[in-house]
Short mmCIF file of C-alpha atoms and ligand atoms in Angstrom, two decimals:
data_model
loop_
_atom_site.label_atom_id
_atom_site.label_comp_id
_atom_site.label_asym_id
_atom_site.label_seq_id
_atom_site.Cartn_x
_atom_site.Cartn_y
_atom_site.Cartn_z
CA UNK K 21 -11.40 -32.09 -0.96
CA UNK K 22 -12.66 -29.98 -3.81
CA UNK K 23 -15.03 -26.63 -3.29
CA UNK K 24 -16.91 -25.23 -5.65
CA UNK K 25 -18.44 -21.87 -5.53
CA UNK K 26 -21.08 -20.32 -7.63
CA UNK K 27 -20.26 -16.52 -8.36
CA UNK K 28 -23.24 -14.56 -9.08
CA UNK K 29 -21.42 -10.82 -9.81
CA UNK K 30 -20.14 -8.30 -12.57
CA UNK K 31 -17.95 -8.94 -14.76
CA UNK K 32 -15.88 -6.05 -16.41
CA UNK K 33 -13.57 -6.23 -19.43
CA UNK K 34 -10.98 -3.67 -17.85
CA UNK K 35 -10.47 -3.88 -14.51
CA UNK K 36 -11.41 -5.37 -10.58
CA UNK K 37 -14.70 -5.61 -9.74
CA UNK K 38 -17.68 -8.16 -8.93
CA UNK K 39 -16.44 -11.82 -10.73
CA UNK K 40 -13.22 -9.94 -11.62
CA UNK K 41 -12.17 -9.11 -7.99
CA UNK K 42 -13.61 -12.53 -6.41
CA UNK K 43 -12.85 -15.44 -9.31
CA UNK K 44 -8.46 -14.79 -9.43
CA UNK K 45 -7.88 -14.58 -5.94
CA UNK K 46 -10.38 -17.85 -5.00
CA UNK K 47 -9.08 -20.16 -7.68
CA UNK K 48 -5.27 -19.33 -6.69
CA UNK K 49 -6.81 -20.72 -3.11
CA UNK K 50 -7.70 -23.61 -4.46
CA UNK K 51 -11.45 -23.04 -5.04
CA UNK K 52 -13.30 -24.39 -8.47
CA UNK K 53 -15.00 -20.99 -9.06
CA UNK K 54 -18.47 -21.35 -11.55
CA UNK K 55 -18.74 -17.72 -12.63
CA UNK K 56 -22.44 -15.92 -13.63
CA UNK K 57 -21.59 -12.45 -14.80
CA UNK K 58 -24.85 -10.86 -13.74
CA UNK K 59 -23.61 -7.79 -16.45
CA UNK K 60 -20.77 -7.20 -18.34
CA UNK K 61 -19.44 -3.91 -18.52
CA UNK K 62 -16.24 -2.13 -20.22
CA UNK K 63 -15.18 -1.17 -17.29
CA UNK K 64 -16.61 -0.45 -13.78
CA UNK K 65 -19.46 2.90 -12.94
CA UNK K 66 -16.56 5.14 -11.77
CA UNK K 67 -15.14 5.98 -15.05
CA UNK K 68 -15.76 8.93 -16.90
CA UNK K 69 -17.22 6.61 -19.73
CA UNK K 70 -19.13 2.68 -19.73
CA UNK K 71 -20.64 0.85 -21.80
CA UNK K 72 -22.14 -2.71 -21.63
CA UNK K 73 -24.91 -5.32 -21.04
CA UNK K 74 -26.78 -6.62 -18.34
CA UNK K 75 -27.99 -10.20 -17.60
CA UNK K 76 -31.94 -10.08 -17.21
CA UNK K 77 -33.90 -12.74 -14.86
CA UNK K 78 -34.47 -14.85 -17.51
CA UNK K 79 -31.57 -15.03 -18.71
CA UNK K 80 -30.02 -16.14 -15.57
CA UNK K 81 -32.76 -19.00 -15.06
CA UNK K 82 -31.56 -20.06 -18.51
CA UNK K 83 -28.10 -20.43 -17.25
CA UNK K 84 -28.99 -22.01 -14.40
CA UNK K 85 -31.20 -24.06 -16.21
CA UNK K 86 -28.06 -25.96 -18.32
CA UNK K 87 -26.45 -26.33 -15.07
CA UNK K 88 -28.85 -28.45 -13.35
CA UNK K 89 -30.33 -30.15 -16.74
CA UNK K 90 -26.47 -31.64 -16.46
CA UNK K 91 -26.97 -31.99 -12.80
CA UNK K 92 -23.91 -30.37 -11.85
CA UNK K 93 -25.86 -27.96 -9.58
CA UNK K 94 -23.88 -28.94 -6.83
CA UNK K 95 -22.02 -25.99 -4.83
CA UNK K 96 -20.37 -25.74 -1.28
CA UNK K 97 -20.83 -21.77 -1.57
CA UNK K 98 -22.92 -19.32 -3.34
CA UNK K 99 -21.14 -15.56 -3.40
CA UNK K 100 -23.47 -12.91 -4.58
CA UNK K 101 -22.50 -8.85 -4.62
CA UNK K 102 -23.87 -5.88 -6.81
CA UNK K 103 -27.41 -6.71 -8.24
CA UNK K 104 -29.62 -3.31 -9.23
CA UNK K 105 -32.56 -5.06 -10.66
CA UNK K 106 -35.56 -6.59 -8.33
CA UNK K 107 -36.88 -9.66 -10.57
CA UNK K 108 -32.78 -10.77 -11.13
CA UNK K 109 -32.49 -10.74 -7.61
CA UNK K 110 -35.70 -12.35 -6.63
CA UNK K 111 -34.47 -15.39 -9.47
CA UNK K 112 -31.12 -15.40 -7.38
CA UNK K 113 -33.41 -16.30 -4.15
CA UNK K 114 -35.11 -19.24 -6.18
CA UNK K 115 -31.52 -20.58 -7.38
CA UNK K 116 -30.55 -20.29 -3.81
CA UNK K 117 -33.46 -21.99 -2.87
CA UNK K 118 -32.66 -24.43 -4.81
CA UNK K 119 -29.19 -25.02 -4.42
CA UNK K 120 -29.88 -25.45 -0.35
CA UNK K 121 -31.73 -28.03 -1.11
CA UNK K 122 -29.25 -29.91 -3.40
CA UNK K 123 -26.91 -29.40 -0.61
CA UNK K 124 -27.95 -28.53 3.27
CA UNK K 125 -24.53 -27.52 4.14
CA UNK K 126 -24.40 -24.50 1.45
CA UNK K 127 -22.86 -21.67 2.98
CA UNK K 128 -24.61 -18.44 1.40
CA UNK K 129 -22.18 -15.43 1.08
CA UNK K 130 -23.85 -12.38 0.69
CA UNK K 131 -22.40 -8.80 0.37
CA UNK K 132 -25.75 -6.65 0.73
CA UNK K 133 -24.54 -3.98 -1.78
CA UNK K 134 -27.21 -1.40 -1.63
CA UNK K 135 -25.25 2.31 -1.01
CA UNK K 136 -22.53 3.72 1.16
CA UNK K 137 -22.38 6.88 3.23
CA UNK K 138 -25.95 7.53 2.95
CA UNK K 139 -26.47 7.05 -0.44
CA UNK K 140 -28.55 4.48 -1.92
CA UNK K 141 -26.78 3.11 -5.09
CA UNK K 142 -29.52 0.61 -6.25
CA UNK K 143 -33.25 1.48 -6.52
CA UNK K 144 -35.32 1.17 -3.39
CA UNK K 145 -37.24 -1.15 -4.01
CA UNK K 146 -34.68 -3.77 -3.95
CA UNK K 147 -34.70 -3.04 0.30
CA UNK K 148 -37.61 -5.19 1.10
CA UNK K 149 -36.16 -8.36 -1.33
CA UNK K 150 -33.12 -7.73 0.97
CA UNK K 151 -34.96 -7.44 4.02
CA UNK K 152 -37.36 -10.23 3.64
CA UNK K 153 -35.55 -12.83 1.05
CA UNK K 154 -31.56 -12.53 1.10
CA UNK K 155 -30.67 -11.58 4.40
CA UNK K 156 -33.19 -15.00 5.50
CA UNK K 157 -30.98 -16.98 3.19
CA UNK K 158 -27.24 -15.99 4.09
CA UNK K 159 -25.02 -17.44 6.03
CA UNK K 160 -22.41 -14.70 5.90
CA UNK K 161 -23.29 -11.44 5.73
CA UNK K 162 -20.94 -8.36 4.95
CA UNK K 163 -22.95 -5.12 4.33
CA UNK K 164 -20.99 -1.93 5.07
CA UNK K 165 -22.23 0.49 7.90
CA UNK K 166 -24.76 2.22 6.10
CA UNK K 167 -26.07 -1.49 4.64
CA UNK K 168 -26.36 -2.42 7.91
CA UNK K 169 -28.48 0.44 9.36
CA UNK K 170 -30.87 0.68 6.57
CA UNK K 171 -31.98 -2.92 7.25
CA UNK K 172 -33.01 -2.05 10.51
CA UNK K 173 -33.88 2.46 9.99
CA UNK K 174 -35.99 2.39 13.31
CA UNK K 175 -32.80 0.90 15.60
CA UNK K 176 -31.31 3.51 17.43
CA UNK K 177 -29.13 1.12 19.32
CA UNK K 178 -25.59 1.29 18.56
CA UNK K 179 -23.78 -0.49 15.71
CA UNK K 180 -22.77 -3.71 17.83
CA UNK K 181 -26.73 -4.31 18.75
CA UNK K 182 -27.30 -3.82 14.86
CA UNK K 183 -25.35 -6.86 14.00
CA UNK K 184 -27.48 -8.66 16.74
CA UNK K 185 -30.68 -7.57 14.72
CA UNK K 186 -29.16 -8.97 11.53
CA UNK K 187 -28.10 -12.19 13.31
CA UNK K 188 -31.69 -12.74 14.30
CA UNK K 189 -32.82 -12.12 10.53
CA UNK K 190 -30.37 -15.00 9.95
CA UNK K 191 -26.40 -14.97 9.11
CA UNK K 192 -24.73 -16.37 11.98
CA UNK K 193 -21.59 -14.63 10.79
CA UNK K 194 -22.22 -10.56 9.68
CA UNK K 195 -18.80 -8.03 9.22
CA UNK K 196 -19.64 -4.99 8.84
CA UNK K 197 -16.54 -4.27 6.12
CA UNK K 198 -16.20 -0.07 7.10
CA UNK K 199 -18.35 1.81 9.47
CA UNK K 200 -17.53 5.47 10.30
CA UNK K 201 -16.78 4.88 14.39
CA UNK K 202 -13.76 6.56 15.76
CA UNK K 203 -10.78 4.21 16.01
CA UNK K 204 -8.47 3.84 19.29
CA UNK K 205 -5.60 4.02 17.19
CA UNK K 206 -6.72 7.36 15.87
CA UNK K 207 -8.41 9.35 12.56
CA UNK K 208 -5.75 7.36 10.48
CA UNK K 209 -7.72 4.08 10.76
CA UNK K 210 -10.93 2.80 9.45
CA UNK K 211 -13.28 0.64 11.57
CA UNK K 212 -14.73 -2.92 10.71
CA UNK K 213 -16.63 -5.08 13.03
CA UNK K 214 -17.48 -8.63 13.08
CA UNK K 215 -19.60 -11.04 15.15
CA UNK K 216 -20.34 -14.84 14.96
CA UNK K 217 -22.66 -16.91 16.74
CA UNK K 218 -21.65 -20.27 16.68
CA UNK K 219 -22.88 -24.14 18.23
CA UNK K 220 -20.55 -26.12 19.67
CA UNK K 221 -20.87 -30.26 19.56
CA UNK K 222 -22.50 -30.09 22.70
CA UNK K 223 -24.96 -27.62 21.43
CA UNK K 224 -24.21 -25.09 23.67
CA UNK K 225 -24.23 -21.70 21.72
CA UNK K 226 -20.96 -19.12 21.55
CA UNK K 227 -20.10 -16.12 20.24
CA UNK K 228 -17.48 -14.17 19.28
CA UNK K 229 -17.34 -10.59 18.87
CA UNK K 230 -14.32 -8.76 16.92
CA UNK K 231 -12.87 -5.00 16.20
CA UNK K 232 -10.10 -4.62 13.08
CA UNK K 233 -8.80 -1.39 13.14
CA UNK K 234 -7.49 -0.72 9.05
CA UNK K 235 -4.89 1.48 8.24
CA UNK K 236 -6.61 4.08 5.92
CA UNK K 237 -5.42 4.74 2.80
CA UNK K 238 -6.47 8.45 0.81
CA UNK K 239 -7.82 7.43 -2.23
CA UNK K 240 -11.43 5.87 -3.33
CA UNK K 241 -10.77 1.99 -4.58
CA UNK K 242 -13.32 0.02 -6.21
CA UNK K 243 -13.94 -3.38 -6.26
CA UNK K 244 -12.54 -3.66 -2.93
CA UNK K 245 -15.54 -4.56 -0.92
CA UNK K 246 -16.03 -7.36 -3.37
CA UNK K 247 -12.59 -8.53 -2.89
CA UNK K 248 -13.43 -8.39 0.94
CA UNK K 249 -16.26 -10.97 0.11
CA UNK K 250 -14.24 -13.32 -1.61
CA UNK K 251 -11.43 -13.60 0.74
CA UNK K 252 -13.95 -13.79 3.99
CA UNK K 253 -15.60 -16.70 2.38
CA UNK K 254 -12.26 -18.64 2.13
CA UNK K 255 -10.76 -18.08 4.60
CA UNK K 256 -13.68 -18.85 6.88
CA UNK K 257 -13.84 -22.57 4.87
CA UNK K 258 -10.42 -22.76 6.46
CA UNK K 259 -11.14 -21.13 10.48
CA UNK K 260 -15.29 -21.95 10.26
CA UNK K 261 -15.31 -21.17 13.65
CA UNK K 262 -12.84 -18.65 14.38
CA UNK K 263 -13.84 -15.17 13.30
CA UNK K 264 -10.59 -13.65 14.42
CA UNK K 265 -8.96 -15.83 12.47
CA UNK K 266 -10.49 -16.00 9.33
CA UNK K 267 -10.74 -12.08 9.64
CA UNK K 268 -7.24 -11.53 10.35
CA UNK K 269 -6.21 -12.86 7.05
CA UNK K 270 -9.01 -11.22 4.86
CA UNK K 271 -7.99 -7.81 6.21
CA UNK K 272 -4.36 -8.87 5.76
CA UNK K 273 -4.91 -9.38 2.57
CA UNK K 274 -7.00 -6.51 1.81
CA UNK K 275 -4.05 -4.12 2.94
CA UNK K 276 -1.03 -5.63 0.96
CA UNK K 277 -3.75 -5.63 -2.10
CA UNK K 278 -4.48 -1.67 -1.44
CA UNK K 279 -0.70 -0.77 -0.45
CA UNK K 280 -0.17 -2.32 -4.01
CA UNK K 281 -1.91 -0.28 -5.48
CA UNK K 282 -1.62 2.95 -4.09
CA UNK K 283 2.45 2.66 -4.38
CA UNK K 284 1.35 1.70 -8.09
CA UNK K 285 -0.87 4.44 -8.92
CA UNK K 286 0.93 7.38 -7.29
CA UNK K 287 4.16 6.34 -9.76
CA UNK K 288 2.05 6.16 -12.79
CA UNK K 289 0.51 9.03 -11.92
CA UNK K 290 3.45 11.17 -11.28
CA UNK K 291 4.70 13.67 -7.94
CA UNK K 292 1.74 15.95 -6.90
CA UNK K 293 -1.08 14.13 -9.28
CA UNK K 294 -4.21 12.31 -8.11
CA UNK K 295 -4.14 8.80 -9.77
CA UNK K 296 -7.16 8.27 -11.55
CA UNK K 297 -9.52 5.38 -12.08
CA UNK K 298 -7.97 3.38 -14.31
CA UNK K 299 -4.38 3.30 -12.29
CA UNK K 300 -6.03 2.93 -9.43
CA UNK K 301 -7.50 -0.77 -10.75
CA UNK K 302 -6.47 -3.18 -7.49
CA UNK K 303 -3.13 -4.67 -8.30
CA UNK K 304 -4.63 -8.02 -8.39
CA UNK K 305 -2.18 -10.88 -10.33
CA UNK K 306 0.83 -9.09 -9.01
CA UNK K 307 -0.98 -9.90 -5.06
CA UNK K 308 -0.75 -13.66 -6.01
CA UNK K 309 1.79 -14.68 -2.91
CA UNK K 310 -0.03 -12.05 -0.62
CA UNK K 311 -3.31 -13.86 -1.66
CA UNK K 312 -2.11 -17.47 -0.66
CA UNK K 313 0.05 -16.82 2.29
CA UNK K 314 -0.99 -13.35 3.34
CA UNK K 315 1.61 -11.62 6.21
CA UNK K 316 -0.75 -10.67 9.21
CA UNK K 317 -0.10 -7.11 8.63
CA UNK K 318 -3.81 -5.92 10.78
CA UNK K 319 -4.46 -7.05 14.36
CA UNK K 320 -7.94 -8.12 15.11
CA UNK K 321 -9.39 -7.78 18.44
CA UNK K 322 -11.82 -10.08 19.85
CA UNK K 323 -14.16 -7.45 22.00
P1 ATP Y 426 -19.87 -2.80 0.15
O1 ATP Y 426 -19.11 -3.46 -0.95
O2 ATP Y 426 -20.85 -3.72 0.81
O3 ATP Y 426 -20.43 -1.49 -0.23
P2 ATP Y 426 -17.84 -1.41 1.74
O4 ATP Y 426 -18.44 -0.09 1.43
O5 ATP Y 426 -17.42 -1.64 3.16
O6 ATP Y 426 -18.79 -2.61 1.36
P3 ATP Y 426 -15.22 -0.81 0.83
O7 ATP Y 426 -15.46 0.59 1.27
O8 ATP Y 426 -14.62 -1.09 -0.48
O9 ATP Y 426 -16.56 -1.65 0.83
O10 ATP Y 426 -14.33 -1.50 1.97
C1 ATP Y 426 -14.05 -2.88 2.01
C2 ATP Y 426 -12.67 -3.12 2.58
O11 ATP Y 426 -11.69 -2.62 1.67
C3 ATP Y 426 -12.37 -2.45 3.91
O12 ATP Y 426 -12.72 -3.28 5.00
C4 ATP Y 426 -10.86 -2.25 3.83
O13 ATP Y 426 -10.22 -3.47 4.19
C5 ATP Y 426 -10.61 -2.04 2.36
N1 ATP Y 426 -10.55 -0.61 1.98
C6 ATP Y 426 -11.39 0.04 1.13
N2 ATP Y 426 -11.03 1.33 0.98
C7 ATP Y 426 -9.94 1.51 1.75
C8 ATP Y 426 -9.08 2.65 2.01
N3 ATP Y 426 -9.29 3.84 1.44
N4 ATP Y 426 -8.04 2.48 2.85
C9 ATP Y 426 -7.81 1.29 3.41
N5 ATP Y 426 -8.57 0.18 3.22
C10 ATP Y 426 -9.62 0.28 2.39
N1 PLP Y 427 -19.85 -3.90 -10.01
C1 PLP Y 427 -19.76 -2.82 -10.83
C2 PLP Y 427 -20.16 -2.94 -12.26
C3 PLP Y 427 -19.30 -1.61 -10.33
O1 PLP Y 427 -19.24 -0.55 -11.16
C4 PLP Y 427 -18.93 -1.52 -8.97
C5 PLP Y 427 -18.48 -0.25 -8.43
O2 PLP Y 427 -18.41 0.75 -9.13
C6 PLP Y 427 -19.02 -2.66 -8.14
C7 PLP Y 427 -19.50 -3.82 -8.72
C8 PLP Y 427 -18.70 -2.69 -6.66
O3 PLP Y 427 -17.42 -2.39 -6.23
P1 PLP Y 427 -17.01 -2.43 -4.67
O4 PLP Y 427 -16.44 -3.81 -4.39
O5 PLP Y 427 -15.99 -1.37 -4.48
O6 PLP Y 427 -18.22 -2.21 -3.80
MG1 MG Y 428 -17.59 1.65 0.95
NA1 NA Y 429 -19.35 -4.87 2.32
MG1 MG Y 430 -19.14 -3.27 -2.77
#
C-alpha cells in the first residue's frame, strides 16, 4: 500500500540536511515523499560562508493552497524539523490541522529543533508555539536532551519522568535522540532514550521503555538528527508498536551512515587533519543498502 509523507524542512543545494537528509533515504524505503523546502540555502549554517532564501508563512499557505485546490492533500505522515520563524510555524499548525482532519490516522513526526547543549538555536519565542501548539499535535516526538528539558524548565525529576511529562502533552512515542547521561558501556558511548505508550485491542494501555547506548564518534555531523527523524518515522510504519524494534534499525542505520562518513572524511582530509564541513557531508547515496536492509550494528535495551 502506498505512503505518502509531507516534508516540511530545509533544503540545501550542497549537502545533508532538513529535506536533503530525510527525502533520499524515505523514497529508497518505499515512501512517496511531497517535499516543502521551508528555506533553501547553499549549504547548511556550519560553513564558514551561506547564502540563501527562506520560505515566509504565506508563502507556505500558497503551496499548500495548490495542493488541496487539487485535493491531493491526502498524507499518512507529516515530518517537520528546523523552523526559526514563529508565524511559519504557527501556518505549519493550521496545515496540520488540517491535514488531521483529511485523514484521522495522520501520524505527526515532529523533531522539536530548538538548541542543543544549552544553547537556544531559534528565537525564544518560538518555545510557547512548541509548548502549546506542536508538541499537542505530534504523534512522535524526538527532541534532543536539552529540547526535552526546556519544555518542561521547572521539572527537576530525572530525564525518564521528563518523557512522561511530554507524553502527557501528547506524543505517545518521544526519543530523546542524545542526552548527556553516563553510559554502562562507558565515556565512549552516547545515550538515547525512548518510551511508547501504546493501546492494545482490548484497550488495555502498555508501555515500553528503551535505552540505546551509541558508539560515539569525535567529530560534529550535521544533518544527522534530521536523518534520525526520517528513519524513526519508517521504520515505526513497519514495528508501530514495537519501539525496540523500530529503534534498533534507526540507530543501526544512523551508525553505518556516520562510520561512512568519518572513514570518508579522515581520507580526504589527510593523516593528522580535522576534516572539515564540507567532507564531513553524511555519506548519504553511497548508505543506499545500509538504508534498506540496515545490519543491527546497536543493541537496544528495553528498561
Ligand atoms: P536535534 O536534531 O533535535 O537537535 P540531536 O541534537 O539529538 O537532535 P544529533 O546530535 O545530530 O541530533 O544526534 C542524532 C543522532 O545522530 C544520534 O542519536 C546518533 O545516532 C547520531 N549521532 C550524531 N552525532 C554523533 C556522533 N558524534 N557519534 C555517533 N553518533 C552520532
Ligand atoms: N537545516 C539547516 C539549514 C541547518 O543549517 C541545520 C544545521 O546546521 C539543520 C537544518 C539541522 O541539522 P541537524 O539534523 O544536525 O540537527
Ligand atoms: Mg545534537
Ligand atoms: Na532530535
Ligand atoms: Mg537537528
Amino acid at each position: 500500500m502506498e505512503c505518502r509523507v509531507l516534508s516540511i524542512q530545509s533544503h540545501v543545494v550542497r549537502g545533508y540536511v532538513g529535506n536533503k537528509s530525510a527525502t533520499f533515504p524515505l523514497q529508497v524505503l518505499g515512501f512517496e515523499v511531497d517535499s516543502i523546502n521551508s528555506v533553501q540555502f547553499s549549504n547548511h549554517t556550519g560553513y564558514a560562508h551561506w547564502k540563501g532564501q527562506v520560505l515566509t508563512a504565506e508563502e507556505l499557505q500558497v503551496l499548500y493552497e495548490g495542493i488541496k485546490l487539487n485535493q491531493v492533500n491526502r498524507y499518512d505522515y507529516i515530518l517537520t524539523g528546523y523552523s526559526r520563524d514563529n508565524s511559519f510555524l504557527e501556518m505549519v499548525v493550521d496545515i496540520i490541522l488540517e491535514l488531521k482532519k483529511t485523514n484521522p490516522s495522520l501520524v505527526y513526526v515532529c523533531d522539536p529543533v530548538m538548541g542543543d547543549h544549552g544553547v537556544m538555536y531559534v528565537p525564544e519565542n518560538l518555545l510557547p508555539v512548541y509548548q502549546e501548539k506542536i508538541v499537542p499535535l505530534s504523534d512522535i516526538l524526538t527532541p534532543n536532551q536539552f529540547e526535552a528539558e526546556k519544555e518542561h524548565p521547572r521539572s527537576l525529576l530525572f530525564t525518564a519522568q521528563v518523557m512522561e511529562l511530554l507524553h502527557k502533552m501528547g506524543p505517545g512515542t518521544v526519543v530523546l535522540t542524545s542526552t548527556d547521561l553516563p553510559s554502562k558501556q562507558g565515556g565512549k558511548f552516547l545515550v538515547a532514550l525512548g518510551s511508547q505508550k501504546t493501546v492494545k485491542p482490548d484497550g488495555s494501555k502498555t508501555s515500553q521503555k528503551i535505552c540505546m547506548d551509541i558508539p560515539k564518534v569525535d567529530a560534529v555531523f550535521v544533518g544527522t538528527g534530521d536523518l534520525f527523524a526520517a528513519m524513526l518515522l519508517a521504520w515505526t510504519h513497519h514495528h508501530p508498536t514495537d519501539l525496540k524494534a523500530a529503534c534498533e534499525k534507526t540507530v543501526s542505520v544512523m551508525h553505518h551512515v556516520i562510520k561512512r562518513t568519518i572513514n570518508y572524511a579522515n581520507d580526504v582530509a589527510g593523516p593528522g587533519k580535522k576534516p572539515s564541513p564540507a567532507q564531513l557531508e553524511l555519506r548519504m547515496v553511497q548508505s543506499k543498502a545500509d538504508i534498506e536492509n540496515p545490519a543491527i550494528a546497536v543493541a537496544v535495551r528495553v528498561l
